[in-house]
Amino acid sequence: MTEIAIKNVFKEYNRNPILERVNVTLPDHEFCLILGSSGAGKSTLLRMLLSQETPSRGEILIDGEPIDVEPQADRGVVFQRYSVFPHKTVLDNVLAGPSFRESRFFGRLFGNRKAKLRDRAMELLDQVGLSDAADKYPVQLSGGMQQRLAIAQALIMEPKVLLLDEPFGALDQSTKKSMHKLILDLWNANKMTIVMVTHDIQEAFTLGTRVLMVDKQRRDPQAPEAYGSTIVHDLRLDPARKAPLDPSDNEENQSMEDIFLKWAGRMDHAIVEGAPHPTTPEAASVSAKEVA
Amino acid sequence: MRRAINYVPDRHSGLILAILPFVFLMGIYLVGSDARLSANPDDKLMPGLKAFFDAINHLAFTENRRTGEYVFWTDTLISLQRIFIGLSISTVLAIVIGLPIGLLPYLNRLFGPFMAAFSLIPPLAVLPILFIIFGLGELSKIVLIIFGVAPFLIRDMAMATLAIPKEQIVKAQTLSASSWQILIHVVFPQVLPRLFDSLRLMLGATWLFLIAAEAIASEGGLGYRIFLVRRYLAMDVILPYVAWITLLAFLMDYFLMLGSRAMCRWHHIR
Ligand SMILES: Nc1ncnc2c1ncn2[C@@H]1O[C@H](COP(=O)(O)OP(=O)(O)OP(=O)(O)O)[C@@H](O)[C@H]1O
Ligand SMILES: [Mg+2]
């Protein structure tokens, strides 16, 4: 059981209010999505949940206890960038947490214990589809693979809460779709609470059991800095009763090329025919194909 | 016509281009030396190839009658030893002082400004002090190298530590790492490539301090020899020594690069 309670939290930087009167309670096993425009304070809220920042006022409780004053293993995190250690291989990145925890001085594991953890790490890498890349370094991975690695690295610690700050922001649509399936599977299997920041409204509604929107409630046109953001919308969604996505819009199992062709077909009337378009030969050939 | 920035030499022409300036310099010297020697066979300023071979043969491959040593190799050994000890100690200091200053805010406030001021003391200005305190022996020469190199390396390592993305440090904490583990397993490996680079960049300064110390008070070493034979205008000794020092520095640079490749494989993958 994990219940997160954010009680009347305020945050200001250099006397500038960023967040004010944030009140929200997340019950056990919630998948909470935080939406908001750029600069609204989403990352700030997440950093406070992580204890990377402390609230200027108010408190954050997990199961009735104030959260630790510094980041701890009960709250895992995946940042948008710099989440994995560039100097460790994929496998060593996943093993980093257990090695830190079990070998306080050396941070290295040997023998039997190492073999056991290795198996567990490989299992996780398998789940996120990275078992073939176990010996590579993060620079050799694509952006999506790095984020999957960061998720596996956080999950091996079995955190109560997983905090994700725009983890899929830099990914293309079809990779994003497969990441959504992955994170939902992991969320169901691990029974943890997830708090995730995103800009993508569709992502928020497909994934979340809870969708929060952060924005300024009061505005002073003379002094835009005068007020901070707060939670302006708070929706609870039952995953079982969510309307299925319009099947024609279900791009989950389609390849990027299929989606491209579908859109090219839809845009048919806009494609300039006959005009030689050296920069987009695909568009020309597609329009020819679709018309025929 | 493409833009000049888009003309890239292939492997072979690249190699030839790299060698060209060296050949050119040597050619100019030989022509100049030839002209001077034909005007005045006793000219000491630009000796010809024969004079170089004689001098090298005498110093490197002939036993010194008085001491039974091969002067050139003894000088090389003494100088390399001083450089090696000086650089090793500086490197250790950079790691054990620089990283904690970068990682621990209290140490940063305490020593940051102090190190900044300290590293601005001109090392050569304190050379007399070193001679007074440590005497004229080996110690003062090694201390001068450390004095010249370590403060720079310490600050560099502290800055490199501060430049590590905050996310990495926070992430390590969520993986239950202690401060010590973060220092050893997150910070150290990530600043190591920079340490190699800085050492390479400091090689020139290191030799400068060594030669300065050897020139002023010493009984041996490459710098000592150059300044000793200066009195006899022995360009046939000085020039080969300068070339040799340059070659040694170049090789050290090369080995540091190899070390970086071997120890920071992740950094060199592209
Ligand atoms: N350490 C800091 N010092 C001062 N101001 C800060 C600091 N961190 C964030 N801010 C300010 O707080 C505000 C909210 O920042 P935050 O990063 O939380 O926004 P965000 O909602 O995550 O935006 P984005 O969607 O662009 O990531 C911004 O105006 C930013 O300038
Ligand atoms: Mg943000």
XYZ file of C-alpha atoms and ligand atoms in Angstrom:
594
model
C 0.000 0.000 0.000
C 1.325 3.371 -0.995
C -0.630 6.547 -0.554
C 0.913 9.850 -1.521
C -0.524 12.983 0.068
C 0.576 16.440 -1.083
C -0.691 18.886 1.511
C -0.951 22.587 0.778
C 2.433 22.737 -0.907
C 3.943 26.062 -2.030
C 7.213 26.508 -3.878
C 9.010 29.706 -4.690
C 12.396 30.382 -6.244
C 13.985 33.693 -5.245
C 10.639 34.985 -3.938
C 8.942 34.100 -7.265
C 5.993 31.821 -6.547
C 6.049 28.839 -8.909
C 3.507 26.572 -7.256
C 0.862 27.463 -4.704
C -1.784 25.589 -2.709
C -1.123 22.219 -4.297
C -3.381 19.662 -2.641
C -3.779 16.158 -3.946
C -3.968 12.624 -2.596
C -2.963 9.687 -4.755
C -4.280 6.306 -3.549
C -2.347 3.053 -3.920
C -1.420 1.913 -7.430
C -2.389 5.169 -9.093
C -1.040 6.060 -12.534
C -1.053 9.822 -12.264
C -0.349 12.016 -15.289
C 0.559 15.686 -14.835
C -0.211 18.007 -17.727
C 0.615 21.688 -18.045
C 2.201 24.251 -20.274
C 5.936 24.824 -20.352
C 7.173 26.559 -17.223
C 4.025 25.733 -15.252
C 6.029 23.949 -12.576
C 5.466 20.281 -13.426
C 9.097 19.335 -13.063
C 9.293 21.372 -9.873
C 6.442 19.336 -8.397
C 8.144 16.115 -9.430
C 11.469 17.257 -7.966
C 9.736 17.894 -4.654
C 8.234 14.383 -4.712
C 11.787 13.190 -5.247
C 13.214 15.352 -2.417
C 15.546 16.997 -4.920
C 13.790 20.220 -3.805
C 11.986 21.017 -0.580
C 8.608 22.757 -0.545
C 8.681 26.361 0.683
C 5.535 25.552 2.627
C 3.351 22.482 3.131
C 4.357 18.843 3.249
C 4.416 15.651 1.263
C 3.525 12.357 2.962
C 3.830 8.761 1.851
C 1.606 6.453 3.902
C 1.209 9.199 6.486
C 4.944 9.676 6.993
C 6.737 12.784 5.694
C 9.044 11.804 2.835
C 12.757 11.602 3.545
C 14.615 14.894 3.138
C 16.908 13.425 0.483
C 16.289 11.189 -2.537
C 15.901 7.550 -1.491
C 15.337 4.193 -3.115
C 11.601 4.205 -2.287
C 11.115 6.729 -5.093
C 12.634 5.793 -8.447
C 13.019 8.306 -11.242
C 13.453 8.559 -15.002
C 14.438 12.008 -16.242
C 14.040 13.218 -19.758
C 17.836 13.191 -20.193
C 20.945 12.050 -18.275
C 19.072 9.256 -16.528
C 21.523 6.471 -17.252
C 25.215 6.337 -16.415
C 27.193 6.860 -19.630
C 30.264 5.068 -18.259
C 28.481 1.815 -17.466
C 27.304 -0.848 -19.878
C 23.583 -1.561 -20.165
C 23.810 -4.510 -17.788
C 25.967 -2.611 -15.290
C 23.510 0.264 -15.371
C 20.752 -2.088 -14.237
C 23.046 -3.673 -11.651
C 24.117 -0.278 -10.285
C 21.310 0.007 -7.730
C 21.646 -3.459 -6.173
C 25.442 -3.102 -6.121
C 25.190 0.209 -4.270
C 22.709 -1.264 -1.811
C 24.465 -4.527 -1.061
C 28.092 -3.532 -1.124
C 28.204 -0.312 0.845
C 31.938 0.223 0.571
C 33.046 -1.166 -2.758
C 29.789 -0.873 -4.675
C 30.729 -4.092 -6.449
C 29.308 -7.574 -6.150
C 31.009 -10.915 -6.501
C 30.217 -14.603 -6.866
C 26.852 -16.058 -6.044
C 25.109 -12.830 -5.144
C 26.262 -11.257 -8.368
C 25.021 -14.231 -10.399
C 21.588 -14.013 -8.786
C 21.257 -10.282 -9.397
C 22.558 -10.727 -12.907
C 19.717 -13.110 -13.635
C 17.206 -10.647 -12.277
C 18.766 -7.817 -14.298
C 18.714 -9.863 -17.494
C 15.072 -10.700 -16.831
C 14.263 -6.983 -16.594
C 16.315 -6.198 -19.691
C 14.353 -8.891 -21.474
C 11.092 -7.257 -20.406
C 12.156 -3.906 -21.821
C 13.585 -5.552 -24.940
C 17.245 -4.800 -24.324
C 18.729 -8.227 -23.585
C 20.624 -8.164 -26.887
C 22.259 -4.853 -25.972
C 23.453 -5.890 -22.493
C 27.121 -5.202 -23.239
C 26.673 -1.928 -25.075
C 27.236 1.549 -23.664
C 24.341 4.061 -23.542
C 25.851 6.208 -26.340
C 25.390 3.213 -28.597
C 21.644 3.115 -27.895
C 18.844 5.122 -29.462
C 16.838 7.576 -27.344
C 13.996 5.107 -26.834
C 16.379 2.332 -25.824
C 18.061 4.643 -23.308
C 14.705 5.465 -21.718
C 13.808 1.775 -21.517
C 17.169 1.184 -19.867
C 16.466 3.968 -17.375
C 13.134 2.337 -16.542
C 14.717 -1.077 -15.992
C 17.433 0.551 -13.882
C 14.792 2.169 -11.653
C 12.542 -0.907 -11.475
C 15.192 -3.289 -10.154
C 15.058 -1.325 -6.885
C 11.323 -2.107 -6.638
C 10.391 1.468 -5.703
C 7.028 2.253 -4.154
C 6.730 5.242 -6.434
C 8.117 5.735 -9.926
C 8.537 9.345 -11.043
C 8.803 10.023 -14.764
C 9.581 13.473 -16.197
C 8.599 13.551 -19.866
C 10.262 10.177 -20.362
C 8.977 9.726 -23.906
C 9.035 13.364 -24.972
C 11.785 12.914 -27.533
C 10.448 9.711 -29.111
C 8.607 9.216 -32.391
C 4.929 8.210 -32.356
C 5.283 4.468 -32.912
C 8.129 4.062 -30.412
C 6.032 6.052 -27.966
C 3.133 3.656 -28.477
C 5.252 0.627 -27.691
C 6.666 2.398 -24.636
C 3.100 3.022 -23.442
C 2.326 -0.669 -23.633
C 5.565 -1.440 -21.820
C 4.967 0.992 -18.988
C 1.372 -0.154 -18.508
C 2.511 -3.782 -18.319
C 5.206 -2.904 -15.807
C 2.792 -0.785 -13.786
C 0.346 -3.703 -13.574
C 3.028 -6.259 -12.785
C 4.857 -4.239 -10.123
C 1.882 -2.707 -8.290
C 3.622 0.594 -7.809
C 2.356 4.164 -8.055
C 3.505 6.115 -11.086
C 3.596 9.897 -11.341
C 4.429 11.033 -14.848
C 4.822 14.493 -16.380
C 3.925 14.962 -20.018
C 3.018 17.553 -22.647
C 1.054 15.042 -24.675
C -2.661 15.167 -23.801
C -3.466 11.980 -25.687
C -0.692 10.196 -23.801
C -2.108 11.458 -20.518
C -5.600 10.153 -21.175
C -4.563 6.787 -22.601
C -2.222 5.967 -19.728
C -3.630 7.645 -16.647
C -5.998 6.544 -13.925
C -5.634 10.123 -12.783
C -4.982 13.217 -14.857
C -3.930 16.477 -13.217
C -3.553 19.759 -14.991
C -1.228 22.381 -13.544
C -1.734 26.025 -14.465
C -2.097 29.502 -13.035
C -5.511 30.039 -11.441
C -5.056 33.728 -10.901
C -3.313 36.038 -13.281
C -2.161 39.600 -12.891
C -1.533 41.071 -16.354
C 0.649 43.770 -14.781
C 2.812 41.222 -12.945
C 2.744 37.802 -14.597
C 5.166 36.543 -11.960
C 2.903 37.421 -9.054
C 1.085 34.099 -8.775
C 2.147 30.491 -8.971
C 0.467 27.523 -10.587
C -1.840 25.123 -8.879
C -3.904 22.095 -9.835
C -6.753 23.431 -11.992
C -8.169 20.089 -13.166
C -8.183 16.764 -11.369
C -9.801 13.819 -13.188
C -10.091 10.213 -12.089
C -10.422 7.623 -14.830
C -11.422 3.988 -14.561
C -9.140 2.082 -16.924
C -11.809 -0.605 -17.409
C -14.366 1.886 -18.601
C -12.137 3.978 -20.840
C -13.530 4.357 -24.321
C -11.355 2.359 -26.669
C -9.456 4.496 -29.083
C -11.155 4.939 -32.428
C -9.995 1.814 -34.271
C -9.193 3.872 -37.311
C -6.911 5.937 -35.102
C -5.307 2.971 -33.435
C -1.795 3.318 -34.711
C -0.333 1.060 -32.068
C 0.436 -1.933 -34.239
C 1.240 -0.080 -37.400
C 4.695 0.555 -38.662
C 5.856 4.092 -39.160
C 5.561 3.629 -42.903
C 1.915 2.451 -42.624
C 1.040 5.509 -40.589
C 2.882 7.691 -43.047
C 1.029 6.201 -45.992
C -2.302 6.552 -44.209
C -1.671 10.216 -43.594
C -0.390 10.726 -47.100
C -3.676 9.191 -48.328
C -5.685 11.447 -46.070
C -3.764 14.469 -47.322
C -4.186 13.415 -50.878
C -5.960 16.551 -52.034
C -3.199 18.692 -50.550
C -0.356 16.958 -52.304
C 0.831 19.068 -55.193
C 0.592 16.750 -58.123
C 2.833 16.814 -61.120
C 5.103 19.318 -59.439
C 8.552 17.820 -59.181
C 9.363 17.643 -55.494
C 12.959 16.549 -55.194
C 13.023 16.818 -51.412
C 10.123 14.417 -50.811
C 10.185 11.715 -53.456
C 8.086 9.502 -51.161
C 5.240 11.990 -51.161
C 5.139 12.056 -54.930
C 5.215 8.284 -55.303
C 2.676 7.818 -52.545
C 0.223 10.201 -54.107
C 0.619 8.417 -57.402
C 0.011 5.051 -55.741
C -2.949 6.229 -53.694
C -4.619 7.860 -56.673
C -4.188 4.722 -58.735
C 33.501 24.570 -56.142
C 32.587 23.241 -52.745
C 33.141 25.224 -49.585
C 36.698 24.978 -48.240
C 35.431 23.302 -45.067
C 34.153 20.357 -47.119
C 37.463 19.321 -48.638
C 38.706 16.431 -46.494
C 42.015 14.653 -47.213
C 42.012 10.857 -47.387
C 44.258 8.728 -45.179
C 47.368 8.820 -47.326
C 47.386 12.459 -48.239
C 46.566 13.176 -44.568
C 49.746 11.389 -43.516
C 51.849 13.176 -46.098
C 50.388 16.510 -45.043
C 51.233 15.765 -41.412
C 54.870 15.018 -42.229
C 55.297 17.947 -44.613
C 55.959 20.753 -42.076
C 58.643 18.670 -40.341
C 60.453 17.951 -43.604
C 60.105 21.588 -44.596
C 61.599 22.833 -41.325
C 64.500 20.430 -41.558
C 65.171 21.409 -45.177
C 65.265 25.103 -44.294
C 67.663 24.420 -41.445
C 70.033 22.344 -43.579
C 70.093 24.938 -46.343
C 70.732 27.733 -43.846
C 73.397 25.775 -41.991
C 75.111 24.910 -45.274
C 75.172 28.556 -46.341
C 76.626 29.714 -43.034
C 79.229 26.951 -42.860
C 80.477 27.623 -46.375
C 80.926 31.295 -45.459
C 82.587 30.476 -42.132
C 83.555 26.858 -41.337
C 83.894 27.741 -37.607
C 80.314 28.964 -37.315
C 78.787 27.645 -34.089
C 75.207 28.857 -34.512
C 73.897 26.361 -37.070
C 76.009 23.184 -36.992
C 75.633 20.676 -39.810
C 74.477 17.056 -39.590
C 78.007 15.767 -38.963
C 78.439 17.920 -35.880
C 75.123 16.623 -34.491
C 76.094 13.001 -35.014
C 79.455 13.572 -33.330
C 77.852 15.300 -30.365
C 75.168 12.646 -29.933
C 77.711 9.881 -30.322
C 79.901 11.479 -27.708
C 77.111 12.030 -25.163
C 74.888 9.030 -25.718
C 77.141 6.199 -26.833
C 80.516 6.961 -25.280
C 81.251 6.286 -21.642
C 82.205 9.387 -19.728
C 85.804 8.863 -18.694
C 85.469 10.543 -15.328
C 82.144 9.126 -14.092
C 81.682 6.041 -16.283
C 78.179 7.192 -17.221
C 76.449 7.801 -20.513
C 75.575 11.458 -19.973
C 72.619 11.651 -22.339
C 70.826 8.661 -20.838
C 71.574 9.678 -17.266
C 70.148 13.120 -17.987
C 67.064 11.583 -19.558
C 66.499 9.215 -16.653
C 66.877 11.938 -14.026
C 64.502 14.315 -15.804
C 61.886 11.674 -16.543
C 61.976 10.533 -12.950
C 61.332 14.064 -11.697
C 58.500 14.562 -14.172
C 56.958 11.207 -13.415
C 56.960 11.700 -9.646
C 55.754 15.298 -9.954
C 52.895 14.440 -12.284
C 51.855 11.360 -10.316
C 51.603 13.273 -7.067
C 49.751 16.113 -8.813
C 47.279 13.634 -10.299
C 46.610 12.010 -6.960
C 46.110 15.420 -5.351
C 43.727 16.433 -8.145
C 41.602 13.359 -7.514
C 41.588 13.306 -3.711
C 41.124 17.080 -3.344
C 39.406 18.178 -6.554
C 36.566 15.663 -6.637
C 35.418 16.207 -3.022
C 35.564 19.990 -3.528
C 33.300 19.602 -6.549
C 30.926 17.139 -4.926
C 30.562 18.357 -1.333
C 29.040 21.851 -1.011
C 30.713 22.496 2.354
C 34.179 21.745 1.003
C 33.338 23.804 -2.066
C 32.544 26.897 0.001
C 35.557 26.284 2.228
C 38.235 25.670 -0.401
C 36.811 26.887 -3.716
C 37.932 30.541 -3.471
C 41.123 29.517 -1.684
C 42.125 27.149 -4.478
C 41.279 29.802 -7.057
C 43.622 32.290 -5.354
C 46.285 29.673 -4.685
C 46.427 28.562 -8.306
C 47.178 32.149 -9.350
C 50.480 32.284 -7.446
C 53.189 32.231 -10.142
C 55.093 29.028 -9.345
C 58.434 30.404 -10.545
C 58.121 33.308 -8.124
C 58.088 30.894 -5.206
C 61.001 28.856 -6.558
C 63.470 30.644 -4.243
C 61.207 29.811 -1.309
C 61.195 26.162 -2.357
C 64.978 26.172 -2.564
C 65.188 27.710 0.886
C 62.749 25.257 2.439
C 63.512 22.058 0.552
C 67.147 22.674 -0.261
C 68.740 22.315 -3.664
C 68.109 18.552 -3.986
C 65.508 16.522 -5.799
C 62.664 17.537 -3.527
C 62.528 21.205 -4.508
C 62.368 20.333 -8.221
C 59.519 17.893 -7.726
C 57.715 20.332 -5.459
C 58.003 23.021 -8.147
C 56.317 20.739 -10.683
C 53.575 19.941 -8.188
C 53.212 23.614 -7.341
C 52.841 24.453 -11.003
C 50.530 21.645 -12.053
C 48.454 20.463 -9.104
C 46.425 23.636 -8.368
C 45.314 23.798 -11.983
C 44.393 20.108 -12.025
C 42.561 20.353 -8.696
C 40.425 23.242 -9.913
C 39.866 21.523 -13.216
C 38.661 18.363 -11.505
C 36.414 20.336 -9.154
C 34.860 22.121 -12.125
C 34.452 18.895 -14.075
C 32.691 17.399 -11.051
C 30.370 20.397 -10.811
C 29.583 20.060 -14.516
C 28.196 16.531 -14.126
C 24.427 16.786 -14.711
C 22.518 17.073 -11.438
C 20.277 14.268 -12.699
C 23.145 11.787 -12.465
C 23.751 12.564 -8.810
C 20.036 12.442 -7.953
C 19.574 9.239 -9.915
C 22.427 7.591 -7.993
C 20.750 8.573 -4.715
C 17.483 6.948 -5.801
C 19.588 3.837 -6.422
C 20.625 4.014 -2.744
C 24.195 5.191 -3.370
C 26.081 6.843 -0.482
C 28.218 9.969 -0.957
C 31.288 7.746 -1.068
C 29.778 5.463 -3.704
C 28.712 8.451 -5.790
C 32.275 9.777 -5.592
C 33.857 6.474 -6.604
C 31.324 5.039 -9.029
C 29.644 8.054 -10.618
C 31.916 11.082 -10.366
C 35.380 9.551 -10.733
C 34.711 7.541 -13.905
C 32.948 10.487 -15.501
C 35.746 13.016 -14.892
C 38.539 10.580 -15.759
C 38.577 11.406 -19.508
C 38.868 15.086 -18.620
C 41.749 14.305 -16.257
C 43.632 12.630 -19.102
C 42.957 15.594 -21.385
C 44.120 18.098 -18.779
C 47.276 16.128 -18.078
C 48.040 16.170 -21.785
C 47.492 19.912 -21.938
C 49.710 20.449 -18.887
C 52.679 18.531 -20.289
C 54.155 21.712 -21.760
C 53.935 23.536 -18.429
C 55.358 20.511 -16.621
C 58.494 20.522 -18.764
C 58.759 24.273 -18.356
C 58.873 23.988 -14.576
C 61.279 21.076 -14.700
C 63.739 22.829 -16.976
C 63.507 26.037 -14.971
C 64.349 24.183 -11.766
C 67.129 22.202 -13.419
C 68.626 25.311 -14.983
C 68.917 27.088 -11.662
C 70.226 24.383 -9.379
C 71.014 20.855 -10.352
C 73.720 18.282 -10.973
C 72.026 16.599 -13.884
C 69.009 16.411 -16.123
C 68.144 17.475 -19.633
C 67.508 21.095 -18.673
C 70.695 21.240 -16.653
C 72.746 20.033 -19.617
C 71.286 22.584 -22.011
C 72.079 25.444 -19.683
C 75.522 24.046 -18.905
C 76.709 23.811 -22.509
C 75.160 27.182 -23.363
C 78.403 28.767 -22.139
C 80.311 27.094 -24.969
C 77.642 27.989 -27.555
C 77.334 24.228 -28.090
C 74.375 24.295 -30.436
C 75.315 20.792 -31.576
C 74.282 19.612 -28.093
C 71.453 22.027 -27.364
C 69.454 21.383 -30.523
C 69.407 17.561 -30.241
C 68.460 17.924 -26.570
C 65.573 20.237 -27.457
C 64.417 17.812 -30.146
C 64.703 14.923 -27.670
C 62.693 16.764 -25.002
C 60.046 17.512 -27.591
C 59.927 13.880 -28.643
C 59.642 12.730 -25.018
C 56.786 15.166 -24.403
C 55.095 13.988 -27.583
C 55.394 10.349 -26.536
C 53.998 11.121 -23.082
C 51.082 12.856 -24.757
C 50.567 9.824 -26.956
C 50.658 7.371 -24.062
C 48.199 9.483 -22.093
C 45.876 9.318 -25.069
C 46.245 5.538 -25.190
C 45.589 5.406 -21.434
C 42.418 7.395 -21.882
C 41.276 5.084 -24.675
C 41.938 2.020 -22.550
C 40.458 3.280 -19.279
C 37.510 5.298 -20.611
C 36.279 3.140 -23.455
C 32.758 4.538 -23.153
C 34.052 8.050 -23.769
C 35.770 7.228 -27.042
C 32.929 5.348 -28.709
C 31.244 7.339 -31.367
N 16.443 26.084 -9.649
C 15.621 27.061 -10.068
N 15.881 28.345 -9.738
C 15.059 29.346 -10.140
N 13.952 29.153 -10.875
C 13.636 27.902 -11.233
C 14.448 26.799 -10.855
N 13.901 25.681 -11.352
C 12.801 26.063 -12.024
N 12.631 27.398 -11.950
C 11.524 28.151 -12.527
O 10.327 27.519 -12.163
C 9.395 27.542 -13.230
C 8.840 26.155 -13.466
O 9.886 25.305 -13.894
P 9.634 23.790 -14.214
O 10.932 23.223 -14.684
O 8.991 23.127 -13.048
O 8.609 23.889 -15.425
P 7.923 22.716 -16.231
O 6.456 22.802 -15.995
O 8.559 21.424 -15.924
O 8.246 23.156 -17.715
P 8.641 22.256 -18.980
O 7.376 21.676 -19.489
O 9.223 23.238 -19.938
O 9.616 21.227 -18.517
C 10.103 28.118 -14.425
O 9.680 29.446 -14.595
C 11.567 28.116 -14.040
O 12.191 29.250 -14.547
Mg 9.964 20.125 -16.977
